Short mmCIF file of C-alpha atoms and ligand atoms in Angstrom, two decimals:
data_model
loop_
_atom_site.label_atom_id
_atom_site.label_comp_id
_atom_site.label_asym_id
_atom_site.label_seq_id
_atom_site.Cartn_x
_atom_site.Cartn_y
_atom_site.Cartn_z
CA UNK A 1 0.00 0.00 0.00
CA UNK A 2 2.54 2.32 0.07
CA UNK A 3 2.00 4.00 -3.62
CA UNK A 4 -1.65 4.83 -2.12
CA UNK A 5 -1.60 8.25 -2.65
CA UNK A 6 -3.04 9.08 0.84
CA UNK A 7 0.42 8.21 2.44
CA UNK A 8 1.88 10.71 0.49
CA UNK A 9 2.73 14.16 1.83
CA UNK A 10 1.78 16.81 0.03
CA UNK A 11 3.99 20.10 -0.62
CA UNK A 12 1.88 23.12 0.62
CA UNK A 13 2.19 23.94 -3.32
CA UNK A 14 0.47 21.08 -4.17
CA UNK A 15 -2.00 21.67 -1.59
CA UNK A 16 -2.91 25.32 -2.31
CA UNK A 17 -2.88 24.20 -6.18
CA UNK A 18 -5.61 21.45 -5.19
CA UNK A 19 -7.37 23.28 -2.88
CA UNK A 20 -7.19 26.83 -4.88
CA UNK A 21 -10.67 26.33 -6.68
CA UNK A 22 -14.31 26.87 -5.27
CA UNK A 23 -15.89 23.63 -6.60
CA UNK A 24 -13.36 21.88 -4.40
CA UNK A 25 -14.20 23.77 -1.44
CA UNK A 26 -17.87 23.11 -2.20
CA UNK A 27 -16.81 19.40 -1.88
CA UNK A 28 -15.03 19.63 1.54
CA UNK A 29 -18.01 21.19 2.64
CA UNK A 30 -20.86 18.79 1.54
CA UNK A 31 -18.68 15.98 2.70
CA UNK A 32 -17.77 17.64 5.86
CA UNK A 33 -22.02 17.62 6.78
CA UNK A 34 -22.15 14.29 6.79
CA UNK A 35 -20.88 11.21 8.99
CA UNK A 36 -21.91 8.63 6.79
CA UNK A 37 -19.83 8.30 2.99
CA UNK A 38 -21.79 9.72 0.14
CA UNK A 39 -22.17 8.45 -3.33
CA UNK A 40 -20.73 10.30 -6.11
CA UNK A 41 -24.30 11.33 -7.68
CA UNK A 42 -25.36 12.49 -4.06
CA UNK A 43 -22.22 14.46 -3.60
CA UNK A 44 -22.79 16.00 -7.02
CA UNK A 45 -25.98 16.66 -6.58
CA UNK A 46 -25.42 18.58 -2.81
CA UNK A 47 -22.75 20.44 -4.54
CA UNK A 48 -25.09 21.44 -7.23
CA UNK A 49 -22.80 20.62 -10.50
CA UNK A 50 -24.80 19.29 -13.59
CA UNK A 51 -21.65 18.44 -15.65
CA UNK A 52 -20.81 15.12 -14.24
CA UNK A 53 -17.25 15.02 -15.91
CA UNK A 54 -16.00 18.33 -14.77
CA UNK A 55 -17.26 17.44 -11.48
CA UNK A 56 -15.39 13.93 -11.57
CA UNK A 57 -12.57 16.14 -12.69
CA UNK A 58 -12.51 18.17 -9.16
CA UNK A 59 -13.35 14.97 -7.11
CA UNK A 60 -10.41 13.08 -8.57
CA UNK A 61 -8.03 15.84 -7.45
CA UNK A 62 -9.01 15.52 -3.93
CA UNK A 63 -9.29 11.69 -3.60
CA UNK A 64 -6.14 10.51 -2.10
CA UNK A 65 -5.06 12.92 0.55
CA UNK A 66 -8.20 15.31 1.61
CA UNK A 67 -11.25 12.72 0.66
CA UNK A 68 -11.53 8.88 0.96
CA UNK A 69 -12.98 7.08 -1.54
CA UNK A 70 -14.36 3.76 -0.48
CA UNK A 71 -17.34 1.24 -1.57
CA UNK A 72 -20.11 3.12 -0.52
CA UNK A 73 -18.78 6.51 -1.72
CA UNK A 74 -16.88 8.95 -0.60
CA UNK A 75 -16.02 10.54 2.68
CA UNK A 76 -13.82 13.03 4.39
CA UNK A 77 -9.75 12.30 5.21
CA UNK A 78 -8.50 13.79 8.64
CA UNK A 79 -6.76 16.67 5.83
CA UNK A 80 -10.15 17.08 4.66
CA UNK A 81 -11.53 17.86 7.89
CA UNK A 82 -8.99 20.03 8.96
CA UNK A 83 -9.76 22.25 5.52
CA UNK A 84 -13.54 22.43 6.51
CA UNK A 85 -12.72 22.98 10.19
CA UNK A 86 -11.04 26.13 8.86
CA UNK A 87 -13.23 27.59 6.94
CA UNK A 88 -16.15 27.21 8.99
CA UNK A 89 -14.05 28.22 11.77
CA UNK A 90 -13.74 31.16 9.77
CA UNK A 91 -10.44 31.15 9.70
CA UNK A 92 -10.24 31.79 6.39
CA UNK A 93 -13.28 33.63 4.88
CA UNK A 94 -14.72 35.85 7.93
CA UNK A 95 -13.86 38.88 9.56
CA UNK A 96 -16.36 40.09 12.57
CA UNK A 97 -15.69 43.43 14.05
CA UNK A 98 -15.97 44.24 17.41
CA UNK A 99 -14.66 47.36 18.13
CA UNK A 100 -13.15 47.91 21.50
CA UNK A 101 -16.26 47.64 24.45
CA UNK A 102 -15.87 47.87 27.77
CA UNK A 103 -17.39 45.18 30.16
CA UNK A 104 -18.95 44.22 33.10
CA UNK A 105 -15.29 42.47 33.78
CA UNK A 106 -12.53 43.74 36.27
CA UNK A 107 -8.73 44.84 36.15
CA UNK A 108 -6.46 42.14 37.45
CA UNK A 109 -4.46 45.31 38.62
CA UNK A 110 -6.64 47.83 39.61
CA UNK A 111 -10.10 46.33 39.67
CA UNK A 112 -11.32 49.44 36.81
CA UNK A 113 -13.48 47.96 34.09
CA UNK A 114 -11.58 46.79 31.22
CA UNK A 115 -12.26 46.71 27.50
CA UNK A 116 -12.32 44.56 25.09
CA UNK A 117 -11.67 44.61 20.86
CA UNK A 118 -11.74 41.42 18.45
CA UNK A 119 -8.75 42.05 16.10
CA UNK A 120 -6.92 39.56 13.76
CA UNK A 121 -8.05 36.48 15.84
CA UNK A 122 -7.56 37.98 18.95
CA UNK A 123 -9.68 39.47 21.57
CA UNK A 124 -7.12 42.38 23.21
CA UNK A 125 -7.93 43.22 26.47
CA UNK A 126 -7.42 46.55 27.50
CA UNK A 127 -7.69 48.29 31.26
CA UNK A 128 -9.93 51.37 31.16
CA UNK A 129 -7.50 53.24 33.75
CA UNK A 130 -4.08 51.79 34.94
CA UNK A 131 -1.16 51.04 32.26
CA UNK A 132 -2.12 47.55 32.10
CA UNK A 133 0.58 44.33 31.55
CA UNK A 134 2.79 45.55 28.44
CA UNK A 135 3.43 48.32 26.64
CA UNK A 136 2.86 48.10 22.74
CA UNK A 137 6.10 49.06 21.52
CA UNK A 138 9.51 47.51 21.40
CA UNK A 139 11.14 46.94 24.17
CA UNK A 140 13.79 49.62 25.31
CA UNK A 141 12.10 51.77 23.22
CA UNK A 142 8.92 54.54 24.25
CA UNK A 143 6.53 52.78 26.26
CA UNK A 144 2.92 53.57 25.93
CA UNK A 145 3.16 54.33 29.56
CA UNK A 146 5.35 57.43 28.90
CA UNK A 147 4.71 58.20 25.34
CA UNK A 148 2.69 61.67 24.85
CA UNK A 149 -0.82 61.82 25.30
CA UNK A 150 -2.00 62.12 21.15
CA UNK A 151 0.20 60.04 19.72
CA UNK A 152 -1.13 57.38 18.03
CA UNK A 153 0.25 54.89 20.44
CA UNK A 154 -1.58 55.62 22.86
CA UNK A 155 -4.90 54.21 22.00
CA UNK A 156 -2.58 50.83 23.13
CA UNK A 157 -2.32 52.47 27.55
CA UNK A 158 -3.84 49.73 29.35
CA UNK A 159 -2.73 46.53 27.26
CA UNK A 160 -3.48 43.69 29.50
CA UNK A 161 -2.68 41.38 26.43
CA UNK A 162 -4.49 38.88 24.16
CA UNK A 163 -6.51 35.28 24.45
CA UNK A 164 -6.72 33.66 20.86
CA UNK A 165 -9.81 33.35 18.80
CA UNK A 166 -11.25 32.19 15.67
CA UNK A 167 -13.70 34.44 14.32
CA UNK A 168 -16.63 32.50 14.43
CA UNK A 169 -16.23 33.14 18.28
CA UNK A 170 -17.21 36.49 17.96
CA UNK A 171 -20.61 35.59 16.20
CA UNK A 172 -23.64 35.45 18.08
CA UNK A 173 -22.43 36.27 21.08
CA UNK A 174 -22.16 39.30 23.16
CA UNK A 175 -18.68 41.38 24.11
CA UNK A 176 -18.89 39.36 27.44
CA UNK A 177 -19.16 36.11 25.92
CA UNK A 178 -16.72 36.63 24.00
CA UNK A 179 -14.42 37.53 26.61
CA UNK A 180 -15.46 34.30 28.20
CA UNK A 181 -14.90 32.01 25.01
CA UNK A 182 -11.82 33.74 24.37
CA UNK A 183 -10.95 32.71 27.79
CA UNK A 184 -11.34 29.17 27.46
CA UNK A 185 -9.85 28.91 24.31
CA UNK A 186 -6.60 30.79 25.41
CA UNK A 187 -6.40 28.63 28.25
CA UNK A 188 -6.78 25.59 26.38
CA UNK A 189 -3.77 27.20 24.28
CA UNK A 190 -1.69 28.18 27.29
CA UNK A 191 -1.96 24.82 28.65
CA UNK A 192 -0.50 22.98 25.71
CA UNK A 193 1.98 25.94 25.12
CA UNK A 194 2.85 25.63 29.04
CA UNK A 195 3.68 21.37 28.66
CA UNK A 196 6.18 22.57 25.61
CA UNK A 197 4.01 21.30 23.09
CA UNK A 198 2.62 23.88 20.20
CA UNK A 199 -1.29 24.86 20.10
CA UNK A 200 -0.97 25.05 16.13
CA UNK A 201 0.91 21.91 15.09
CA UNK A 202 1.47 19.59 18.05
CA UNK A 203 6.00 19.68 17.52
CA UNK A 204 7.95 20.73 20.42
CA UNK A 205 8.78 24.00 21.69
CA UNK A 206 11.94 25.54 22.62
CA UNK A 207 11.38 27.68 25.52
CA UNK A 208 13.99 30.07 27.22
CA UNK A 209 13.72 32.65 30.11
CA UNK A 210 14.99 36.20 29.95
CA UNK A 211 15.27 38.81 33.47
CA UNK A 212 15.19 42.33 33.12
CA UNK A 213 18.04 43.29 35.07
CA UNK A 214 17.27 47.24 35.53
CA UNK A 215 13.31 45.90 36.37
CA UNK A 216 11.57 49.44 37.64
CA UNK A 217 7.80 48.46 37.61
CA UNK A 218 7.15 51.17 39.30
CA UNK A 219 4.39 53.03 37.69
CA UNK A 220 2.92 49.33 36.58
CA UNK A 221 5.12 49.23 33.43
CA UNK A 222 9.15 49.02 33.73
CA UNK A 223 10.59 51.63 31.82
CA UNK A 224 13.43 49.27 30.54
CA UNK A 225 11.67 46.10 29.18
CA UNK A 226 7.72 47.59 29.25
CA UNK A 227 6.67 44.93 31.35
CA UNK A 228 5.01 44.68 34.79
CA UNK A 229 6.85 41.55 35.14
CA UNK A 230 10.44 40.82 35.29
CA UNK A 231 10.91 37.47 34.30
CA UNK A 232 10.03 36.69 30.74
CA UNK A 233 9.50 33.24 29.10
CA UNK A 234 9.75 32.89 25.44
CA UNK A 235 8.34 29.63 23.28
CA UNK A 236 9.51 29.26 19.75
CA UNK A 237 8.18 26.00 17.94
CA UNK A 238 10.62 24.27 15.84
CA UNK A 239 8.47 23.47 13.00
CA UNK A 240 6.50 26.21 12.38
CA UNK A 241 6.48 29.89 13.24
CA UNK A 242 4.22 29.83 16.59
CA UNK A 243 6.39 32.18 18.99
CA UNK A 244 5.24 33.39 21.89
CA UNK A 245 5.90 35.75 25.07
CA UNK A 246 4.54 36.00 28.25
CA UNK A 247 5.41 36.18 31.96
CA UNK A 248 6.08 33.36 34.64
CA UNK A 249 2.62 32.19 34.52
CA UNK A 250 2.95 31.03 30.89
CA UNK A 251 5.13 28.60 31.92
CA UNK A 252 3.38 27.22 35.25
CA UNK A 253 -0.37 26.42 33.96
CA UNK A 254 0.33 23.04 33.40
CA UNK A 255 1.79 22.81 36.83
CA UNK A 256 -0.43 20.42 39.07
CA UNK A 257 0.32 22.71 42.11
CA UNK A 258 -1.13 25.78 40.62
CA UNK A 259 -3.88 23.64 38.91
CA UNK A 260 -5.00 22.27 42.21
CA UNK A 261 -4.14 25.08 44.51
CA UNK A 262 -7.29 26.87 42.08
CA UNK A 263 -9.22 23.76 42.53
CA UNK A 264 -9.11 23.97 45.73
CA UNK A 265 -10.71 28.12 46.33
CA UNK A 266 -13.39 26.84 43.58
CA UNK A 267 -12.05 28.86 40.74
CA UNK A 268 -12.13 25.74 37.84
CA UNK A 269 -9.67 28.02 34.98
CA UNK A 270 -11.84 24.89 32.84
CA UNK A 271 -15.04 25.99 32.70
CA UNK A 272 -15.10 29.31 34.07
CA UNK A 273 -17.86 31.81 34.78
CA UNK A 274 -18.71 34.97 34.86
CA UNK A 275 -18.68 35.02 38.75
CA UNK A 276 -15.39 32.88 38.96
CA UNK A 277 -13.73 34.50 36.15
CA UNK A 278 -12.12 37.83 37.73
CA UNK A 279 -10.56 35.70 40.71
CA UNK A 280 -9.36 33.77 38.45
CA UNK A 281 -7.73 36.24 36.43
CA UNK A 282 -6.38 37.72 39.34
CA UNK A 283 -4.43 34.45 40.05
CA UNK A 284 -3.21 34.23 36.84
CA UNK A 285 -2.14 37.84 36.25
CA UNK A 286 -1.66 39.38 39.48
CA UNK A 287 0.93 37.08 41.06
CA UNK A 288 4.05 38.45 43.60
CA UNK A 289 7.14 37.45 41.48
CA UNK A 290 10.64 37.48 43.44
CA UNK A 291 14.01 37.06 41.41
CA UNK A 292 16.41 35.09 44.12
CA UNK A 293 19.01 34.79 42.19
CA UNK A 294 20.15 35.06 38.60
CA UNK A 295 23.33 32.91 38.22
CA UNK A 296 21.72 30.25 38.54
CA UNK A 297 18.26 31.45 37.64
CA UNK A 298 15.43 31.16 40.79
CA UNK A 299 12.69 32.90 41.17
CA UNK A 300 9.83 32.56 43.75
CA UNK A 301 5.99 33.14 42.19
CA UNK A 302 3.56 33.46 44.52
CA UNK A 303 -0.21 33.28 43.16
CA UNK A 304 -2.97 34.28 45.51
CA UNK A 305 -6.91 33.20 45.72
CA UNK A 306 -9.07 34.74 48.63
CA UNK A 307 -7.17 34.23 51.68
CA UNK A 308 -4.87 31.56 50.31
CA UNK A 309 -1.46 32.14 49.06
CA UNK A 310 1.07 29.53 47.08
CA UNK A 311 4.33 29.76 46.12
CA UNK A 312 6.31 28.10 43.62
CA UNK A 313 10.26 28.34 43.83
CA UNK A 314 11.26 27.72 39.90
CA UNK A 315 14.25 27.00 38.17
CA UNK A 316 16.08 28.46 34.92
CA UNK A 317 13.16 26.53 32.81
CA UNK A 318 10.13 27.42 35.16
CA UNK A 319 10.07 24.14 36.54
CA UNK A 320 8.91 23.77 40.03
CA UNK A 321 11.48 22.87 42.23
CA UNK A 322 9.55 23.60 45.55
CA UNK A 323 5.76 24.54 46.21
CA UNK A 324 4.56 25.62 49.68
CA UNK A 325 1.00 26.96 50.81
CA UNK A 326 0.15 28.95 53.38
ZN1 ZN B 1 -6.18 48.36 35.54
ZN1 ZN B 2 12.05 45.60 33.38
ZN1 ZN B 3 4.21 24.71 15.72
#
């Protein structure tokens, strides 16, 4: 079996040539509504093509790696699914505006309502009064938190940063739904990010950790890095270009002792709520970090929920090397 063409890879030319054509789409699609395989007359008649040979033509080019072709008909490859998943996702084809809101939703920092705005697959969160986590430009150079009141930077004061989100996330719900999808989905992103594996194509991550050694947070944004937080992690995927920043946090949600130590004051980061989901924000974004040493790295994070505090000493990699609760 190993000249069936649905072992073979496919060159992401080869893959935009096949898939580069609407009929084809229109296949995905039809096949992609149903769970059982479909004849070839049914197919062509859900995809609404009276010239059977030019629509034999399309199917042929996607039998083998996106569609199966079997006795009873024809149904959906994994590849396939993915390509549907995608577009209906809409991924590919939508763009919903929602133009920055604010909500019924507090400040990890300050407790001030805080805004929200859907943006290239990304709800940004913004605080409506303190600097917020980062500022928008380059490190080193002018943060929003000192940059002059009309430039153009500064509609980006209070960025508390981003949760990923396809755009059919936005539809149908309101801003505060939204914030709460987004939520789940980022977390579900973190978590896979935070165990070294990457949230768009499964290969490893390399992850390193940076200190700002002049860290000044002292008007909520450090005037040397533009961060609230000193330690930084960074996760680079080495297959495809997934790269991400963050603080500590980003590389401690998969850790059990933070997982259960939420568990534990009833905030499930799972399934959260609307009443759950500022403490748990809080947890996750408002944490005491303490650099012990730098040579080697250690730093002590301490997260807090209601009266309960934990602390995780972490190595050069952000693994936990001691937890303690009090
Ligand atoms: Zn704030
Ligand atoms: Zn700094
Ligand atoms: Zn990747």
């Amino acid at each position: 079996m190993t000249d069936d063409p649905a072992d073979r890879t496919l060159s992401p030319d080869e893959a935009f040539e096949v898939l580069g054509n609407e009929t084809r789409v229109d296949i995905l699609r039809a096949l992609g509504g149903s769970d059982d395989p479909v004849t070839f007359s049914r197919l062509r008649e859900r995809v609404g093509m009276t010239d059977s040979g030019r629509f034999n033509y399309h199917l042929d080019r996607l039998t083998g790696h996106f569609v199966r072709k079997g006795e009873d008909g024809y149904e959906l490859r994994r590849a396939g699914e993915r390509v549907v998943e995608a577009v209906l996702s809409g991924a590919v084809t939508d763009a919903p505006v929602l133009e920055r809101t604010e909500i019924d939703q507090p400040c990890h920092y300050c407790g001030a309502p805080i805004a929200v705005r859907f943006r290239e697959e990304r709800v940004e969160l913004y605080c409506t009064e303190c600097a917020g986590t980062y500022a928008h430009t380059d490190p080193g150079g002018e943060t929003c938190a000192d940059a002059d009141a009309d430039d153009a930077d500064d509609a980006d004061y209070g960025y508390l940063g981003y949760h990923p989100l396809p755009p059919a996330g936005v539809a149908d719900r309101d801003p505060e739904a939204v914030f709460r999808s987004a939520w789940v989905w980022g977390h579900l992103e973190l978590l896979a990010a935070s165990a070294g594996v990457c949230p768009r194509c499964s290969a490893t991550l390399d992850r390193s950790t940076r200190v700002c050694e002049d860290h000044d947070p002292d008007a909520g944004l450090c005037g040397a890095c533009g961060r609230r937080y000193a330690v930084a992690i960074d996760l680079e995927c080495t297959n495809c270009i997934y790269d991400e920043s963050g603080a500590a946090v980003v590389g401690l949600a998969d850790s059990a002792h933070l997982v259960a130590f939420l568990l534990d004051n009833g905030l499930n980061p799972f399934a959260p709520t609307a009443e759950t989901l500022p403490a748990i924000g809080r947890a996750y974004h408002n944490f005491d970090e303490e650099v012990v040493s730098t040579d080697p790295f250690e730093a002590r994070v301490t997260f807090a929920a209601g009266e309960d505090e934990l602390t995780l000493t972490v190595d050069s990699s952000l693994s936990v090397v001691d937890a303690e609760r009090r």
